[in-house]
Every structure is written in C-alpha cells, then in structure tokens.
Coordinates of C-alpha atoms in Angstrom, one line a residue:
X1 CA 171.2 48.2 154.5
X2 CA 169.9 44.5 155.3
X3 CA 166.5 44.6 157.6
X4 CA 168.4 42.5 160.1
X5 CA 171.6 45.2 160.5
X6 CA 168.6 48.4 160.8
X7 CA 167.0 46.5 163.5
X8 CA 170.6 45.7 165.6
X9 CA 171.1 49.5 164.7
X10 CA 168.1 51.1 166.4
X11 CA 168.0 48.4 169.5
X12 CA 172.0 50.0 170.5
X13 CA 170.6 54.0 169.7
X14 CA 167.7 53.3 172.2
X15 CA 169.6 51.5 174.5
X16 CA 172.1 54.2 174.4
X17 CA 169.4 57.2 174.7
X18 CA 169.8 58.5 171.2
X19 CA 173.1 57.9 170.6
X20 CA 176.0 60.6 169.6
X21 CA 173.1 62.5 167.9
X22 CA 170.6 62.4 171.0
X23 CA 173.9 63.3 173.6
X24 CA 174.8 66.0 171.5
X25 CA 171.5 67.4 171.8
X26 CA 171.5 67.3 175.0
X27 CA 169.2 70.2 177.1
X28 CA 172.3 72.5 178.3
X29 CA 170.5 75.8 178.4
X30 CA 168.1 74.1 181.0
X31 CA 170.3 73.0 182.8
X32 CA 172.5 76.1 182.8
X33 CA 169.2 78.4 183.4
X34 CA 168.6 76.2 186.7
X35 CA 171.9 76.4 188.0
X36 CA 171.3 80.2 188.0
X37 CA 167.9 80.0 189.3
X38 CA 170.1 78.5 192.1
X39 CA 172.6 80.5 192.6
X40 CA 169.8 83.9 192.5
X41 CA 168.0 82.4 194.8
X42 CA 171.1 81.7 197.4
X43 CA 171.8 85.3 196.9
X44 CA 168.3 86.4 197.6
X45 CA 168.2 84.7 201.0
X46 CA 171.6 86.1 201.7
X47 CA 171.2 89.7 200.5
X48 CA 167.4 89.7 202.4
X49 CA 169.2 88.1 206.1
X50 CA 171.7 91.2 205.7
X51 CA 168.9 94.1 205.0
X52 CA 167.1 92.6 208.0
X53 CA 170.0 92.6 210.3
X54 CA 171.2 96.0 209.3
X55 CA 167.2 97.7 209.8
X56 CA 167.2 96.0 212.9
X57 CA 170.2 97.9 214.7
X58 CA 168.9 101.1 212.4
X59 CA 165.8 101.0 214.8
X60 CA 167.1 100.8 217.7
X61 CA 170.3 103.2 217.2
X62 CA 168.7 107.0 216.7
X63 CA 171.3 110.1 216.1
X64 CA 171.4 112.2 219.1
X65 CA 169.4 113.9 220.7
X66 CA 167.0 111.2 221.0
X67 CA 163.9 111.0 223.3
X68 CA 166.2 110.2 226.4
X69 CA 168.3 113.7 225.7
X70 CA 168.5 116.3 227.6
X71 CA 170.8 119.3 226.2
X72 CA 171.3 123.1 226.7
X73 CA 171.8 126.3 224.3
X74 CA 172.9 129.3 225.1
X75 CA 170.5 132.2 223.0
X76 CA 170.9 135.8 222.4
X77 CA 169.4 138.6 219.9
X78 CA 171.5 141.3 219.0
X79 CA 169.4 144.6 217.7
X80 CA 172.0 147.1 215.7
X81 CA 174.8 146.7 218.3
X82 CA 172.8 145.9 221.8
X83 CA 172.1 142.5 223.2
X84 CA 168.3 142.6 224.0
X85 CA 167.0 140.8 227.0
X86 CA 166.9 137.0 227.2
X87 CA 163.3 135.9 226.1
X88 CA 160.9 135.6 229.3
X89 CA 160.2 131.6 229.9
X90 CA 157.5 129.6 228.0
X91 CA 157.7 126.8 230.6
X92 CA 154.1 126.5 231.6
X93 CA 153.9 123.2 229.5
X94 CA 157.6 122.4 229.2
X95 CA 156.0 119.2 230.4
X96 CA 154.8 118.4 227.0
X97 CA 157.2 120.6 224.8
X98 CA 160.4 119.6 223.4
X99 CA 162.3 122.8 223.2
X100 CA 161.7 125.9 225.7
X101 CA 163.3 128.2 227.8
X102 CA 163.1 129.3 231.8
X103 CA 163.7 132.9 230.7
X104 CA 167.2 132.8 231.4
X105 CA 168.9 132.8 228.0
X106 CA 169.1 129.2 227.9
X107 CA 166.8 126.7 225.8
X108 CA 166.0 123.3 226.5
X109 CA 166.7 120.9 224.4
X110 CA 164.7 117.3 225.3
X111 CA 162.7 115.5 222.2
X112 CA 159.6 114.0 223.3
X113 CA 158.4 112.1 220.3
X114 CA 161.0 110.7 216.9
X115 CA 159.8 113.9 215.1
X116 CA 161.8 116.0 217.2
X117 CA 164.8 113.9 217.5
X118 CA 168.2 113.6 215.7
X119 CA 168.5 116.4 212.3
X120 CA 164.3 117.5 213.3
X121 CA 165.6 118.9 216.5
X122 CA 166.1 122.4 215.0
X123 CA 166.1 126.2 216.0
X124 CA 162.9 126.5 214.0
X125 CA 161.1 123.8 216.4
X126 CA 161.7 126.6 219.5
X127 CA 160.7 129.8 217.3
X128 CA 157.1 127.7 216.3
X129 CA 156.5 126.6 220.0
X130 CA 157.6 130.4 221.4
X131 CA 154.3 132.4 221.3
X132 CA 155.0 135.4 219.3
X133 CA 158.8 135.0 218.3
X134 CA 159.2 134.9 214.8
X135 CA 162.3 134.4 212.9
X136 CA 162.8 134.0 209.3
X137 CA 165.7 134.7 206.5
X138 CA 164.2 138.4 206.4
X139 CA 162.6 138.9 209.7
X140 CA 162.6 139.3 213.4
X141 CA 159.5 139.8 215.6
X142 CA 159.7 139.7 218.6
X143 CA 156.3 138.6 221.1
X144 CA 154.4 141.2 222.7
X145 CA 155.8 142.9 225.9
X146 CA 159.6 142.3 225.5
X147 CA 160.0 146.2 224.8
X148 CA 161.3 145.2 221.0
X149 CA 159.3 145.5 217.7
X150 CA 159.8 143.6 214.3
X151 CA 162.5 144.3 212.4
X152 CA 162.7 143.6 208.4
X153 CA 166.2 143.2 206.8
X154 CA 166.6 146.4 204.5
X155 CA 165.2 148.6 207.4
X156 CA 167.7 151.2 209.0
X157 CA 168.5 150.9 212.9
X158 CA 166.5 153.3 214.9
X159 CA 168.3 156.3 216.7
X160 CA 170.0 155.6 220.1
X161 CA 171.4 152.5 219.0
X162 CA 175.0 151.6 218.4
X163 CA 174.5 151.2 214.5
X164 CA 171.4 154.3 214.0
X165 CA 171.1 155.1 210.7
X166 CA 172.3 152.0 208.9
X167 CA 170.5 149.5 206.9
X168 CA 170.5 145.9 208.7
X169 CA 169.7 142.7 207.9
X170 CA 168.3 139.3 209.8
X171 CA 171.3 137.4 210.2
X172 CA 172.4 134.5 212.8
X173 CA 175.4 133.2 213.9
X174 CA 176.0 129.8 216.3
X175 CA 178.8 128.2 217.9
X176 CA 178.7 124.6 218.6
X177 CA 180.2 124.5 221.9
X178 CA 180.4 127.0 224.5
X179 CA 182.9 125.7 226.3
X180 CA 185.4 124.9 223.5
X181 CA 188.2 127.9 222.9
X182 CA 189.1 126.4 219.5
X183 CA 185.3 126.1 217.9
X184 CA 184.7 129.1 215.2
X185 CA 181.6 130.4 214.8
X186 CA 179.2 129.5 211.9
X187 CA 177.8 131.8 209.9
X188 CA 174.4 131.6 208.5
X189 CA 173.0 134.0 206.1
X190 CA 169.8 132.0 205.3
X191 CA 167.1 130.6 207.4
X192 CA 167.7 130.3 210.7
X193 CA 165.1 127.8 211.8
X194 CA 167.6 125.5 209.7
X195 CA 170.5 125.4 212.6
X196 CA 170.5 122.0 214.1
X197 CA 170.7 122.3 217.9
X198 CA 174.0 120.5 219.3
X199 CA 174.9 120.5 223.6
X200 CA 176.1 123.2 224.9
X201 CA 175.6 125.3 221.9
X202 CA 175.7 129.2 221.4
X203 CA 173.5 130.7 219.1
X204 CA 173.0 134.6 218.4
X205 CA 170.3 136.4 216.3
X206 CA 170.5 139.5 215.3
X207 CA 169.6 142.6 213.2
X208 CA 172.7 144.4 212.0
X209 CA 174.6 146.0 209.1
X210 CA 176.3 144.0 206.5
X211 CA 179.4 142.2 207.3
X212 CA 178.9 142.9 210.9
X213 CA 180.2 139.5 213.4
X214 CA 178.3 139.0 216.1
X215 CA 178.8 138.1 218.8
X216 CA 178.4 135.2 221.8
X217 CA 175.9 135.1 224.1
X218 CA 176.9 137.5 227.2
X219 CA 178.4 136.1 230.1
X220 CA 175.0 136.1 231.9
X221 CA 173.5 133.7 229.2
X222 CA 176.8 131.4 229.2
X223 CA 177.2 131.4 233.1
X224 CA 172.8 129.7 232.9
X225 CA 174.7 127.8 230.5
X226 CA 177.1 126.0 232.5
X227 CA 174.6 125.8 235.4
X228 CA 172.0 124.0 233.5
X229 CA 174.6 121.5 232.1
X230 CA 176.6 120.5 235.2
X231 CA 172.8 119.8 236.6
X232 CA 171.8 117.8 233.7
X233 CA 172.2 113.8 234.3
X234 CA 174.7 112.5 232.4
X235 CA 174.0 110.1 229.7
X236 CA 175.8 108.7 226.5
X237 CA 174.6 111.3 223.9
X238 CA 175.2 114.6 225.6
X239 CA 177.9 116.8 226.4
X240 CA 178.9 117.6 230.2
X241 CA 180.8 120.9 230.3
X242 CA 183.2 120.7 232.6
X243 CA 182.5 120.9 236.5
X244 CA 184.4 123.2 238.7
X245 CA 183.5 123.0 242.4
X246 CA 184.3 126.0 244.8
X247 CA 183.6 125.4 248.5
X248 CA 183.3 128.4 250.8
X249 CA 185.9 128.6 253.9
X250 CA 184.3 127.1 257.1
X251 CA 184.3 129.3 260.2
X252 CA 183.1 127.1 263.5
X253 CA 182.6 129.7 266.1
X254 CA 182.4 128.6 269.9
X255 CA 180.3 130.7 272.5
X256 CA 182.6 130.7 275.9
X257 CA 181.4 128.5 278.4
X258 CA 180.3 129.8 282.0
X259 CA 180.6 127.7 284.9
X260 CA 178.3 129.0 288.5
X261 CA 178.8 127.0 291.3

C-alpha cells in the first residue's frame, strides 16, 4: 500500500473512533451492568419505602387485648365431679397486675405493659401472679386455705366425691364466649397455661377420669360474668355481652291529708 493511501486510511479510522473494528468492540457488558445497577437500585428505594410504611402501621396496630383492654373470663375447677369454690381475690395490687380476680369466679383481663398483650395474654400469666395456684399438664395445687389439696393426674379421687375411686387426670376445657349458644367447647389435654384469654371467655379446670366433659362455669360464675361485662367501658377490641335492663315497678304512696280549722 502507497505511504500516501496508509496515511488517508488511518486519518478516516481516527476520525471515525476506530472504525467498524473499534464499533464492534464496543463496551456492551458495561453498559449492560450499569443499566442493572439502575434498575437494582430503583428497586431498592422502592422495596425499602414499602417495608417502612408497612412497620409503621405494625406499630401502631397491636392484636387485642392491648394495653387499653379491659376483658372478662369466667373460671371454675372441677375436683372428681364437684365444682370447688371460686378462688378468693388477689386484688390487693390489681393496680399493678394484668390478670386477677375479685374472688368471684371472674378474672380480669387488662395488660399493663406489650408483654402481656395480644398471644402473651395467657391463662399461665394468672396462675404465676395467683399466690399458691399452680397448674400444669400433670398438676393442680391449689393455695393454702381454699379447703383443697394438690392433685397429680394418675391419683384416684378421694372418697365422698362423685367419681371416688377412679384415677383422674389434670385436664382443662374453655369456651370462647359465654354468651354464644353455638360456640363448642375446646378441649385441651396439654398445658393449660397455653389457653389464650379471649372476652367473655369460660374456662374450666379440673381433675377427673378419662374422657370425662366438663363442664361450664356454674351459673353463679357466668351471672359475675355478665355483671362485670355490661360494667366494662366499651371500646373497639372487646366484646359487650349483651345488656338486658329490668326496672322494678314504681309504687308512689300518698299519706291522707288532714285539714284543722
């Protein structure tokens, strides 16, 4: 090739950036690995903006009952066939606990702090802060001066009771509405610290045979019930039972009036 032609050559492949060589040469894997640097990064804003939004209404939506609860369960013990008196209150600091009773049959249910709120407000939670009640999968001791002993699932019931004689186990059963006909009872042959409290809830303990069904709360224990939740303030997360009102006859009596003139 003639000096002069090689010199017109490489003057048009540098004006032309390298010519058909250089351009097909070209840096496309650069190019294509900043595009998806791009396009990660738009995603990363995006998917970060969302996680944000959605822990920000996680905080300040809590499963009920929350600190601002106030609900009611109904609570029995059944020892070989006999409904034992209702535990005598623990209220002296009901100020400062979550979950106590007025002696009545009824526990209160009102969280004070997020560890007792939502799925932590459990049967188990009472039973710790009860002096002397204990209840496990295997046994029920009852605290000192309620006239009952501890009872270990395998014992037999003692004489004078419905089911003397027979071997009996720690077994609960809850209901999680009192005042719902259609709700069926729950059966739990585990712990029963596990049950999750619920409004107007029935719960029974109790020490019998095998296959025995307990059953509700007596009538004393459900009629507390209803009192304590009709008095309760309403509020979003709990459950009113229904009110019925009954208003005694008025009698206005009128002593005769005597004139003397």
């Amino acid at each position: 090739m003639p000096r002069s032609n090689a010199g017109k050559w490489v003057a048009r492949a540098a004006a032309t950036g390298g010519g058909r060589t250089y351009r097909g040469n070209a840096p496309v894997n650069w190019y294509a690995a900043l595009v998806l640097i791009v396009i990660l990064g738009i995603f990363s804003v995006v998917f970060s903006n969302a996680e944000y939004r959605h822990s920000a209404t996680s905080s300040t939506t809590q499963t009920p009952p929350t600190t601002k609860t106030t609900w009611y369960v109904g609570l029995a013990f059944d020892v070989c066939g006999t409904q034992a008196p209702s535990l005598p209150a623990n209220t002296s600091s009901s100020s400062t606990q979550a979950f106590f009773t007025t002696g009545n049959g009824v526990v209160t249910v009102a969280p004070k702090s997020s560890s007792e709120t939502g799925t932590n407000a459990v049967f188990g939670k009472f039973v710790s802060a009860y002096r002397g009640l204990h209840v496990t999968a295997t046994e029920l001791k009852f605290p000192p001066g309620s006239g009952l002993a501890t009872y270990k699932s395998g014992e037999r019931c003692k004489s004078g009771t419905p089911d003397a004689g027979k071997a009996a186990d720690v077994v609960a059963t809850y209901w999680p509405s009192a005042f719902t006909s259609k709700e069926k009872p729950i059966v739990v042959h585990g712990d029963p610290s596990t049950i999750r409290f619920s409004a107007n809830q029935l719960i029974t303990i109790g020490f019998v045979p095998p296959g025995t069904k307990l059953p509700k709360p007596n009538g004393t224990v459900v009629t507390a019930l209803l009192q304590a939740s009709q008095g309760a303030a309403s509020s979003p997360t709990a459950t009113t039972a229904p009110t019925t009102a009954t208003t005694a006859p008025t009698t206005a009596t009128t002593a005769p009036t005597t004139a003397t003139t």
